[in-house]
Amino acid sequence: GFADFGFPESHSFSFALLVYISAWLKVFHPAAFYAAILASQPMGFYSPQSLVADARRHGLAVRGPDVAVSGAKAQVEQTGPGDRPFSKLLRGDPNFGVRLGLASIRRISQAVGERIVAQRQIKPFTSLEDLAQRCELTPGQMEALATAGALTALEPDRRRALWAAGAVGGAGELPGTTPGLVAPTLPGMSDEELAQADVWATGVTLGEYPTIHIRPELNAAGVIPNAEISQHRDGEWVKVAGVVTHRQRPNTAYGVTFINLEDETGQLNIICTKDVWNRYRKAGRTASALVISGRLEKQDGSVGVKAGHLHPLRLRVPAKSRDFH
């Protein structure tokens, strides 16, 4: 009999301890908590995009990678005045946040990120040419850094940095002789273009969450933000929308598929019965974002929506889900 009971009992104790420690760190040392998880990617259930969005919803500043200050991995960064050491960091201190690491950028490996940090510690970079030559960066790596906004300290305008990045990438040019560095007059990048660049380079939007760009259209269609859904009554027919972060179908769920839907205000669990899933299978399996109509279910403090209709939602900023793991 104990063989049937001892295994889940031991796991329940282990998971309870992990949950308590994680919750304690998130409350009392949020910057360290999020920095540690982001530095350990890929891992866990939630993507860096969801982690960063959750951190920002809890009032924590998350800044993008920067060749002038970032480490190879995500780290805690002082974002405001004060000289208190990290060990004395108080709960929710607004003077500390998270800085994403250079290795979070596409085409920038851990080794390349560490090389950039090592060269910066010897002597700060003075130009894009200096960075590319001292760190032996390829044109593709320079373009990835520019797309991520990681060259701001050397060229504040991201589009101009991207123009020059390809020209300075690769070794062989004498300092000060690289052609094509001076960009013509270029239009600035819109918020949507910056978000698209961030997602391509790091998978994370550091500005507003992708759904914010279509919120006026969602409001006009009667879509309720996730953070407001709990204000509605149990059993009410509601319409919600957001990015699909996960699709899960546990073996013990008797064919029920669970979808995690995230917008700029929070996350919401969607329950799809076998019949609904089969009816909207294509949208359910392939759409990166969905508009879902269904019945609100509230029980023991948890809130979810039992789906009745699923329709694909077109986003202006791309998104990717983690499915059936």
Tab-separated table of C-alpha atoms in Angstrom, residues 6 26 37 70 76 116 123 128 157 205 259 321:
chain	number	residue	atom	x	y	z
A	6	GLY	CA	4.840	7.059	-0.784
A	26	LYS	CA	9.388	36.506	-5.680
A	37	ILE	CA	15.112	32.332	-13.987
A	70	SER	CA	24.955	43.686	-19.811
A	76	VAL	CA	20.237	42.253	-11.233
A	116	ILE	CA	32.139	41.140	-25.259
A	123	LYS	CA	38.464	49.162	-21.998
A	128	LEU	CA	30.776	50.252	-33.512
A	157	ASP	CA	19.100	55.338	-33.059
A	205	THR	CA	8.960	42.646	-26.106
A	259	ILE	CA	-4.891	26.711	-23.269
A	321	SER	CA	3.720	29.132	-27.823
